[in-house]
C-alpha positions as a LaTeX table, in Angstrom:
\begin{tabular}{lrrr}
\hline
Residue & $x$ (\AA) & $y$ (\AA) & $z$ (\AA) \\
\hline
Met1 & $-26.03$ & $-20.76$ & 18.72 \\
Leu2 & $-26.31$ & $-22.46$ & 15.39 \\
Phe3 & $-23.53$ & $-24.45$ & 16.26 \\
Gln4 & $-23.53$ & $-24.80$ & 20.03 \\
Ser5 & $-23.76$ & $-28.71$ & 20.28 \\
Tyr6 & $-20.07$ & $-28.74$ & 17.83 \\
Lys7 & $-18.59$ & $-25.99$ & 20.20 \\
Glu8 & $-19.86$ & $-27.88$ & 23.29 \\
Asn9 & $-18.77$ & $-31.22$ & 21.97 \\
Asn10 & $-15.02$ & $-30.39$ & 21.27 \\
Ile11 & $-15.60$ & $-31.31$ & 17.83 \\
Asn12 & $-12.73$ & $-30.20$ & 15.40 \\
Ser13 & $-13.12$ & $-32.18$ & 12.74 \\
Ile14 & $-14.57$ & $-30.38$ & 9.45 \\
Val15 & $-16.24$ & $-34.24$ & 8.52 \\
Asp16 & $-18.02$ & $-33.52$ & 11.94 \\
Leu17 & $-19.03$ & $-30.33$ & 11.24 \\
Val18 & $-20.50$ & $-31.25$ & 7.94 \\
Asp19 & $-22.36$ & $-34.05$ & 9.22 \\
Ile20 & $-23.95$ & $-31.83$ & 11.98 \\
Leu21 & $-24.99$ & $-29.60$ & 8.75 \\
Lys22 & $-26.60$ & $-32.53$ & 7.16 \\
Lys23 & $-28.68$ & $-33.52$ & 10.31 \\
Met24 & $-29.79$ & $-29.92$ & 10.35 \\
Gly25 & $-31.20$ & $-30.42$ & 7.09 \\
Val26 & $-28.69$ & $-28.84$ & 4.95 \\
Pro27 & $-28.49$ & $-30.43$ & 1.25 \\
Glu28 & $-24.69$ & $-31.63$ & 0.82 \\
Asp29 & $-24.55$ & $-28.77$ & $-2.13$ \\
Ser30 & $-21.19$ & $-27.35$ & $-1.05$ \\
Lys31 & $-22.54$ & $-23.88$ & $-2.23$ \\
Trp32 & $-25.02$ & $-23.98$ & 1.29 \\
Gln33 & $-22.56$ & $-25.55$ & 3.41 \\
Thr34 & $-19.79$ & $-22.92$ & 2.68 \\
Leu35 & $-22.81$ & $-19.89$ & 2.81 \\
Ile36 & $-23.91$ & $-21.53$ & 6.22 \\
Leu37 & $-20.42$ & $-21.59$ & 7.34 \\
Tyr38 & $-19.12$ & $-18.43$ & 6.13 \\
Leu39 & $-22.73$ & $-16.55$ & 7.76 \\
Gln40 & $-21.27$ & $-18.04$ & 10.87 \\
His41 & $-17.83$ & $-17.16$ & 11.38 \\
Ile42 & $-18.05$ & $-13.50$ & 9.51 \\
Ala43 & $-19.92$ & $-12.44$ & 12.31 \\
Glu44 & $-17.19$ & $-12.38$ & 14.44 \\
Phe45 & $-15.19$ & $-10.07$ & 11.98 \\
Asn46 & $-14.28$ & $-6.84$ & 13.85 \\
Tyr47 & $-15.37$ & $-4.73$ & 10.92 \\
Leu48 & $-18.46$ & $-5.26$ & 10.83 \\
Thr49 & $-20.92$ & $-2.97$ & 13.44 \\
Leu50 & $-23.21$ & $-4.56$ & 16.14 \\
Ser51 & $-25.96$ & $-3.85$ & 13.56 \\
Gln52 & $-24.69$ & $-6.13$ & 11.30 \\
Lys53 & $-23.74$ & $-8.97$ & 13.23 \\
Lys54 & $-26.78$ & $-8.71$ & 14.66 \\
Lys55 & $-28.90$ & $-9.12$ & 11.32 \\
Ile56 & $-26.30$ & $-12.07$ & 10.01 \\
Lys57 & $-26.94$ & $-13.87$ & 13.12 \\
Lys58 & $-30.36$ & $-13.71$ & 12.59 \\
Leu59 & $-30.16$ & $-13.96$ & 8.95 \\
Leu60 & $-28.24$ & $-17.55$ & 9.48 \\
Ile61 & $-31.28$ & $-18.94$ & 12.48 \\
Glu62 & $-33.66$ & $-17.35$ & 9.24 \\
Ile63 & $-32.32$ & $-20.04$ & 6.68 \\
Ile64 & $-32.26$ & $-22.87$ & 9.34 \\
Asn65 & $-35.94$ & $-22.49$ & 10.08 \\
Lys66 & $-36.98$ & $-22.17$ & 6.58 \\
Asn67 & $-34.70$ & $-25.01$ & 5.66 \\
Lys68 & $-35.51$ & $-24.10$ & 2.30 \\
Phe69 & $-32.23$ & $-24.70$ & 0.23 \\
Asp70 & $-33.26$ & $-24.18$ & $-3.75$ \\
Asp71 & $-31.62$ & $-21.74$ & $-5.91$ \\
Lys72 & $-33.83$ & $-19.17$ & $-5.65$ \\
Glu73 & $-33.19$ & $-19.25$ & $-1.79$ \\
Tyr74 & $-29.44$ & $-18.87$ & $-1.95$ \\
Asn75 & $-29.82$ & $-15.96$ & $-4.18$ \\
Lys76 & $-32.40$ & $-14.47$ & $-1.90$ \\
Ile77 & $-30.01$ & $-14.70$ & 1.33 \\
Asn78 & $-27.04$ & $-13.47$ & $-0.80$ \\
Arg79 & $-29.40$ & $-10.00$ & $-1.74$ \\
Lys80 & $-29.96$ & $-9.75$ & 2.32 \\
Leu81 & $-26.36$ & $-10.20$ & 3.16 \\
Gly82 & $-25.21$ & $-7.82$ & 0.49 \\
Asn83 & $-27.56$ & $-5.46$ & 2.02 \\
Ile84 & $-26.55$ & $-5.75$ & 4.83 \\
Phe85 & $-22.60$ & $-5.18$ & 3.92 \\
Phe86 & $-23.57$ & $-1.85$ & 2.18 \\
Glu87 & $-25.67$ & $-0.96$ & 5.13 \\
Pro88 & $-23.63$ & 2.10 & 6.35 \\
Tyr89 & $-22.59$ & 3.54 & 3.36 \\
Lys90 & $-25.80$ & 3.51 & 2.39 \\
Lys91 & $-26.92$ & 5.65 & 5.03 \\
Lys92 & $-23.78$ & 7.68 & 4.97 \\
Leu93 & $-24.54$ & 7.98 & 1.03 \\
Glu94 & $-28.24$ & 9.13 & 1.86 \\
Glu95 & $-27.09$ & 11.47 & 4.56 \\
Val96 & $-24.69$ & 13.45 & 1.72 \\
Val97 & $-27.26$ & 13.86 & $-0.74$ \\
Lys98 & $-29.49$ & 15.20 & 1.25 \\
Glu99 & $-26.72$ & 17.03 & 2.84 \\
Ser100 & $-25.68$ & 18.49 & $-0.21$ \\
Asn101 & $-29.46$ & 19.19 & $-1.55$ \\
Glu102 & $-29.74$ & 21.73 & 1.58 \\
Leu103 & $-26.39$ & 23.24 & 0.30 \\
Val104 & $-27.54$ & 23.64 & $-3.07$ \\
Lys105 & $-30.20$ & 25.42 & $-2.04$ \\
Asn106 & $-28.91$ & 27.48 & 0.30 \\
Phe107 & $-25.94$ & 28.37 & $-2.15$ \\
Val108 & $-28.47$ & 29.52 & $-5.32$ \\
Lys109 & $-30.49$ & 31.56 & $-2.54$ \\
Ile110 & $-27.43$ & 33.41 & $-1.32$ \\
Ser111 & $-26.72$ & 34.40 & $-4.59$ \\
Lys112 & $-29.52$ & 35.67 & $-5.77$ \\
Val113 & $-29.51$ & 38.14 & $-2.47$ \\
Arg114 & $-25.84$ & 38.49 & $-3.40$ \\
Lys115 & $-26.64$ & 39.13 & $-6.69$ \\
Lys116 & $-28.57$ & 42.07 & $-6.05$ \\
Tyr117 & $-26.04$ & 43.57 & $-3.87$ \\
Ile118 & $-23.34$ & 43.48 & $-6.22$ \\
Glu119 & $-25.26$ & 45.13 & $-8.85$ \\
Asp120 & $-26.19$ & 48.04 & $-6.28$ \\
Leu121 & $-22.59$ & 48.31 & $-5.75$ \\
Gly122 & $-21.88$ & 48.56 & $-9.16$ \\
Gln123 & $-24.08$ & 51.63 & $-9.23$ \\
His124 & $-23.72$ & 53.07 & $-6.13$ \\
Thr125 & $-19.91$ & 53.47 & $-7.57$ \\
Ile126 & $-20.90$ & 54.84 & $-10.61$ \\
Glu127 & $-22.79$ & 57.39 & $-8.58$ \\
Ile128 & $-20.23$ & 57.89 & $-6.38$ \\
Ile129 & $-17.51$ & 59.06 & $-9.21$ \\
Lys130 & $-20.52$ & 61.41 & $-10.30$ \\
Glu131 & $-21.43$ & 63.12 & $-7.13$ \\
Thr132 & $-17.67$ & 63.57 & $-5.58$ \\
Glu133 & $-14.97$ & 66.11 & $-7.07$ \\
Asp134 & $-12.29$ & 65.23 & $-4.34$ \\
Ile135 & $-9.82$ & 61.88 & $-5.60$ \\
Glu136 & $-9.34$ & 60.28 & $-2.05$ \\
Leu137 & $-13.00$ & 60.98 & $-1.10$ \\
Thr138 & $-14.47$ & 59.38 & $-3.76$ \\
Ile139 & $-12.01$ & 56.42 & $-3.03$ \\
Glu140 & $-12.34$ & 56.24 & 0.31 \\
Lys141 & $-16.31$ & 55.77 & $-0.39$ \\
Val142 & $-15.55$ & 52.98 & $-3.50$ \\
Lys143 & $-13.61$ & 51.40 & $-0.58$ \\
Gln144 & $-16.21$ & 51.23 & 2.07 \\
Ser145 & $-18.58$ & 50.48 & $-0.93$ \\
Phe146 & $-16.69$ & 47.33 & $-1.37$ \\
Lys147 & $-15.80$ & 46.51 & 2.11 \\
Gln148 & $-19.54$ & 46.03 & 2.61 \\
Val149 & $-20.19$ & 44.03 & 0.27 \\
Leu150 & $-16.80$ & 41.25 & 1.25 \\
Asn151 & $-17.20$ & 41.44 & 4.51 \\
Leu152 & $-21.18$ & 39.86 & 3.51 \\
Ile153 & $-19.57$ & 37.70 & 1.22 \\
Glu154 & $-17.67$ & 36.93 & 4.02 \\
Glu155 & $-20.64$ & 36.14 & 6.61 \\
Asp156 & $-22.32$ & 34.08 & 3.39 \\
Ile157 & $-19.03$ & 31.91 & 3.92 \\
Lys158 & $-19.44$ & 31.23 & 7.62 \\
Asn159 & $-23.08$ & 30.55 & 7.19 \\
Leu160 & $-22.50$ & 27.80 & 4.23 \\
Tyr161 & $-19.40$ & 26.23 & 6.94 \\
Asn162 & $-22.11$ & 26.15 & 9.88 \\
Asp163 & $-24.31$ & 24.36 & 7.10 \\
Val164 & $-22.33$ & 21.78 & 6.46 \\
Asn165 & $-20.34$ & 21.13 & 10.04 \\
Ile166 & $-22.17$ & 22.15 & 12.73 \\
Asp167 & $-25.40$ & 20.78 & 14.20 \\
Ala168 & $-28.36$ & 23.15 & 14.32 \\
Leu169 & $-29.84$ & 21.54 & 17.65 \\
Thr170 & $-26.97$ & 21.16 & 19.56 \\
Ser171 & $-24.10$ & 23.47 & 17.87 \\
Leu172 & $-21.78$ & 21.13 & 18.05 \\
Tyr173 & $-19.50$ & 19.61 & 14.99 \\
Asn174 & $-22.13$ & 17.22 & 13.25 \\
Arg175 & $-21.17$ & 13.66 & 11.78 \\
Lys176 & $-20.51$ & 14.78 & 8.30 \\
Phe177 & $-17.65$ & 16.68 & 10.16 \\
Leu178 & $-16.48$ & 13.38 & 11.95 \\
Asp179 & $-17.11$ & 11.58 & 8.66 \\
Val180 & $-14.06$ & 13.86 & 6.75 \\
Asn181 & $-11.92$ & 15.01 & 9.12 \\
Leu182 & $-11.10$ & 12.01 & 11.76 \\
Asp183 & $-9.07$ & 10.35 & 9.68 \\
Lys184 & $-7.31$ & 13.45 & 8.67 \\
Ile185 & $-7.55$ & 14.00 & 12.49 \\
Leu186 & $-5.58$ & 10.44 & 13.55 \\
Glu187 & $-3.14$ & 10.67 & 10.35 \\
Lys188 & $-1.94$ & 14.68 & 11.94 \\
Cys189 & $-1.00$ & 12.15 & 15.75 \\
Lys190 & 0.23 & 9.94 & 14.10 \\
Lys191 & 3.27 & 12.37 & 12.55 \\
Asn192 & 3.48 & 14.03 & 15.67 \\
Ser193 & 3.49 & 10.83 & 17.35 \\
Ile194 & 1.40 & 11.42 & 19.87 \\
Pro195 & $-1.95$ & 9.03 & 20.63 \\
Cys196 & $-5.53$ & 9.84 & 20.27 \\
Cys197 & $-8.74$ & 8.46 & 21.72 \\
Ile198 & $-12.49$ & 8.15 & 20.73 \\
Leu199 & $-14.96$ & 8.62 & 23.87 \\
Ile200 & $-18.56$ & 8.38 & 22.42 \\
Phe201 & $-21.38$ & 8.92 & 25.04 \\
Asp202 & $-24.93$ & 7.94 & 24.89 \\
Ile203 & $-27.67$ & 9.40 & 27.16 \\
Asp204 & $-29.69$ & 6.60 & 29.24 \\
Asp205 & $-32.94$ & 5.88 & 28.10 \\
Phe206 & $-33.71$ & 8.79 & 26.39 \\
Lys207 & $-36.47$ & 7.14 & 24.43 \\
Lys208 & $-37.98$ & 7.58 & 28.24 \\
Ile209 & $-37.81$ & 11.17 & 27.85 \\
Asn210 & $-39.31$ & 11.42 & 24.82 \\
Asp211 & $-41.70$ & 9.40 & 25.74 \\
Thr212 & $-42.84$ & 10.85 & 29.10 \\
Tyr213 & $-41.66$ & 14.54 & 28.35 \\
Gly214 & $-42.28$ & 15.15 & 24.59 \\
His215 & $-40.01$ & 15.95 & 22.00 \\
Arg216 & $-39.67$ & 19.07 & 22.73 \\
Ile217 & $-37.85$ & 18.38 & 26.04 \\
Gly218 & $-36.11$ & 15.37 & 24.88 \\
Asp219 & $-34.63$ & 18.16 & 22.48 \\
Gln220 & $-33.66$ & 20.59 & 25.39 \\
Ala221 & $-31.98$ & 17.44 & 27.15 \\
Leu222 & $-29.87$ & 16.84 & 23.93 \\
Lys223 & $-28.66$ & 20.51 & 24.44 \\
Ile224 & $-27.66$ & 20.68 & 28.22 \\
Val225 & $-25.81$ & 17.26 & 27.42 \\
Ala226 & $-23.95$ & 19.28 & 24.52 \\
Lys227 & $-23.79$ & 22.21 & 26.74 \\
Ile228 & $-22.10$ & 20.17 & 29.81 \\
Ile229 & $-19.69$ & 18.51 & 27.74 \\
Lys230 & $-18.32$ & 21.68 & 25.92 \\
Ser231 & $-17.82$ & 23.64 & 28.87 \\
Arg232 & $-16.65$ & 20.44 & 31.17 \\
Gly233 & $-14.34$ & 19.50 & 27.82 \\
Glu234 & $-12.77$ & 22.83 & 28.04 \\
Lys235 & $-12.30$ & 23.02 & 31.85 \\
Phe236 & $-10.54$ & 19.32 & 31.71 \\
Leu237 & $-8.06$ & 21.09 & 29.05 \\
Leu238 & $-7.72$ & 23.57 & 31.45 \\
Asn239 & $-6.56$ & 21.85 & 34.53 \\
Leu240 & $-4.32$ & 19.66 & 32.76 \\
Asn241 & $-2.34$ & 23.11 & 31.12 \\
Asn242 & $-0.97$ & 20.50 & 28.23 \\
Thr243 & $-1.06$ & 22.38 & 24.66 \\
Thr244 & $-0.54$ & 18.47 & 23.09 \\
Lys245 & $-3.76$ & 18.13 & 24.25 \\
Asn246 & $-7.30$ & 19.03 & 22.19 \\
Phe247 & $-10.76$ & 17.66 & 22.68 \\
Ile248 & $-13.45$ & 17.88 & 19.28 \\
Pro249 & $-17.03$ & 17.15 & 20.18 \\
Val250 & $-19.41$ & 16.07 & 17.74 \\
Arg251 & $-23.13$ & 15.08 & 17.83 \\
Tyr252 & $-22.83$ & 11.78 & 15.91 \\
Gly253 & $-26.59$ & 10.89 & 15.88 \\
Gly254 & $-29.72$ & 10.97 & 18.03 \\
Glu255 & $-29.13$ & 10.59 & 21.44 \\
Glu256 & $-24.69$ & 9.65 & 20.88 \\
Phe257 & $-22.24$ & 12.20 & 21.21 \\
Cys258 & $-18.30$ & 11.58 & 20.38 \\
Ile259 & $-15.35$ & 13.55 & 21.16 \\
Ile260 & $-12.21$ & 13.01 & 19.36 \\
Leu261 & $-9.71$ & 13.74 & 21.91 \\
Glu262 & $-6.51$ & 14.23 & 20.68 \\
Gly263 & $-2.81$ & 13.39 & 22.50 \\
Phe264 & $-5.28$ & 10.98 & 24.81 \\
Asp265 & $-4.17$ & 7.53 & 26.21 \\
Ser266 & $-6.78$ & 5.78 & 27.59 \\
Asn267 & $-6.24$ & 6.15 & 30.60 \\
Asn268 & $-6.89$ & 10.03 & 30.10 \\
Gly269 & $-9.60$ & 9.02 & 27.71 \\
Tyr270 & $-11.26$ & 7.88 & 30.75 \\
Lys271 & $-10.93$ & 10.15 & 33.06 \\
Phe272 & $-12.04$ & 12.78 & 30.84 \\
Gly273 & $-15.26$ & 10.75 & 29.81 \\
Glu274 & $-15.37$ & 9.78 & 33.68 \\
Tyr275 & $-15.84$ & 14.03 & 34.63 \\
Ile276 & $-18.12$ & 14.67 & 31.79 \\
Arg277 & $-20.40$ & 11.49 & 32.96 \\
Lys278 & $-20.37$ & 13.10 & 36.36 \\
Ala279 & $-21.37$ & 16.61 & 35.21 \\
Val280 & $-24.20$ & 15.09 & 33.26 \\
Ser281 & $-25.44$ & 12.83 & 36.11 \\
Arg282 & $-25.14$ & 16.25 & 38.94 \\
Tyr283 & $-27.38$ & 18.53 & 36.72 \\
Asn284 & $-30.52$ & 19.32 & 37.48 \\
Phe285 & $-32.50$ & 18.89 & 34.39 \\
Leu286 & $-35.59$ & 21.41 & 34.85 \\
Ile287 & $-38.67$ & 21.23 & 32.83 \\
Arg288 & $-40.40$ & 23.99 & 31.00 \\
Asn289 & $-43.60$ & 25.09 & 29.62 \\
Val290 & $-43.49$ & 27.25 & 26.04 \\
Asn291 & $-43.70$ & 30.42 & 28.45 \\
Gly292 & $-40.43$ & 29.57 & 29.73 \\
Glu293 & $-42.01$ & 28.72 & 33.65 \\
Val294 & $-40.47$ & 25.78 & 35.51 \\
Ile295 & $-43.19$ & 22.54 & 35.45 \\
Lys296 & $-40.84$ & 20.16 & 36.99 \\
Ser297 & $-37.35$ & 19.73 & 38.96 \\
Glu298 & $-35.22$ & 17.21 & 39.79 \\
Ile299 & $-35.16$ & 15.39 & 36.88 \\
Lys300 & $-31.57$ & 13.62 & 36.34 \\
Ile301 & $-30.13$ & 12.74 & 32.92 \\
Thr302 & $-27.17$ & 10.07 & 32.93 \\
Val303 & $-25.26$ & 8.91 & 30.37 \\
Ser304 & $-23.31$ & 5.81 & 29.39 \\
Gly305 & $-19.97$ & 6.21 & 27.41 \\
Gly306 & $-16.88$ & 3.57 & 26.02 \\
Val307 & $-12.99$ & 4.64 & 25.07 \\
Ser308 & $-11.30$ & 3.67 & 22.37 \\
Ser309 & $-7.17$ & 4.92 & 21.68 \\
Thr310 & $-4.47$ & 4.59 & 19.21 \\
Tyr311 & $-1.00$ & 5.05 & 19.87 \\
Lys312 & 0.94 & 4.46 & 16.85 \\
Gly313 & $-1.85$ & 5.87 & 14.24 \\
Asp314 & $-2.35$ & 2.00 & 13.42 \\
Lys315 & $-5.71$ & 2.25 & 13.57 \\
Leu316 & $-8.59$ & 4.05 & 10.94 \\
Gly317 & $-11.82$ & 6.33 & 12.39 \\
Glu318 & $-14.00$ & 3.11 & 11.53 \\
Met319 & $-11.98$ & 0.52 & 13.66 \\
Leu320 & $-11.82$ & 3.11 & 16.75 \\
Ile321 & $-15.07$ & 4.14 & 16.16 \\
Glu322 & $-16.15$ & 0.51 & 16.19 \\
Glu323 & $-14.36$ & $-0.51$ & 19.41 \\
Ala324 & $-15.43$ & 2.77 & 21.01 \\
Asp325 & $-18.92$ & 1.60 & 20.32 \\
Gln326 & $-18.51$ & $-2.14$ & 21.68 \\
Ala327 & $-16.73$ & $-0.49$ & 24.92 \\
Leu328 & $-20.05$ & 2.02 & 25.20 \\
Tyr329 & $-22.64$ & $-1.45$ & 24.65 \\
Lys330 & $-20.64$ & $-3.15$ & 27.74 \\
Ala331 & $-21.18$ & 0.31 & 29.77 \\
Lys332 & $-25.27$ & $-0.07$ & 29.06 \\
Lys333 & $-25.31$ & $-3.90$ & 29.36 \\
Ser334 & $-23.33$ & $-3.24$ & 32.93 \\
Gly335 & $-25.91$ & $-0.80$ & 34.67 \\
Lys336 & $-25.47$ & 2.47 & 32.53 \\
Asn337 & $-24.20$ & 5.77 & 33.89 \\
Arg338 & $-20.91$ & 4.49 & 33.15 \\
Ile339 & $-17.60$ & 4.58 & 31.22 \\
Glu340 & $-16.11$ & 1.44 & 29.25 \\
Val341 & $-12.64$ & 1.08 & 28.02 \\
Ala342 & $-12.09$ & $-1.19$ & 25.15 \\
Val343 & $-9.81$ & $-4.07$ & 25.26 \\
\hline
\end{tabular}
C-alpha cells in the first residue's frame, strides 16, 4: 500500500509521516497532505461499499503516480471523490426514476382501459333500469355489474403492486422492495426483541454460464436458483415449526439474491444458507433448446453466501447488507460454494 514503509517501520510520529509524504513528492501544502491522509484512512470506514473502497484506493495511487499537485488537479480529485461517495445513491436514483416511469406508463394504460369499462357500466346500468320491471332483479343486476368492475380494479391494483415490488424474471421480491422495507422489518424485529439476519447469495461463475451457453440459459439458471431458494426456504421453516421466524427472498440484482431472515440469529442464518447451498449444488441443471428438448445435462450450479445479523436492532439495513456482502466476498476468495458469517 501507499505507506508500506511507514507501517513496516512502526513510525508513530505525524512528523515522520509528513516526511514520507515529502519524499514521495507531495508538497508541504497542508491541503494536499490532509487529502492524501484522508484518502488513506477513509478506505477502511465500514459505511463504504467494497466498490467505493477500491475506487478510493485507486484514486490514491493515481495521485502519487501523477505527481501533479496544483489547484486544478486538487479540485479534479475532490470531484472524483464526490462522485465515488454519491455512486450508490445515484444508482438508486436512476432505478427509482426508471421504475417510476414504467409505473406511470402502466397506470396511464390501465386508466384508459378501465375508463371504457366505467363508461360502459353507466350505460349498462341505464339499460338494466329501463328493461327490468322487477326492482329486486334490477338491483341484483346492477350490483353484479359493479362487482365485475370492482374485480377488474382490484386486479389492476394487484398488477401495479407486482410491477413495483416483484422481479419479473424470478417472481421474487425486487431490489425496490428491499430498499423500502428492510429498515421497517428491522424496526419490527427490534420491537419484538427478536434477531434478524441478512443472507446474500451469489451464483458462482455466472459470467461463464452466460458466455458458454448464452443469456437465455443464464436466465434459466436464475429462475432455478430462485425456485430452490423459495421452495427450500419454506421447507426449512416448516421443519423448524416456529412462528416467530420468517424469510423474505429478494432478487438483489444480476446473479445476486438477498434473503431477510426474521427471528434468525447468525447460527440459524448459517444453517439456512447451508441448506439452500447444498440444495443448489445437488441440482441437475438441464439445458434445453427453444423446442424444450434436452441438449445437455449434468450441469452443476453452485452459490456462495454471506451472513450478517443483528440482535438488538442496533444496525441499519445498509450496514447489514455491507457486512453480508463482505462475508460473501470472503466466501468467494476462500474457494466458492460455501457460506461465511460476518464477524
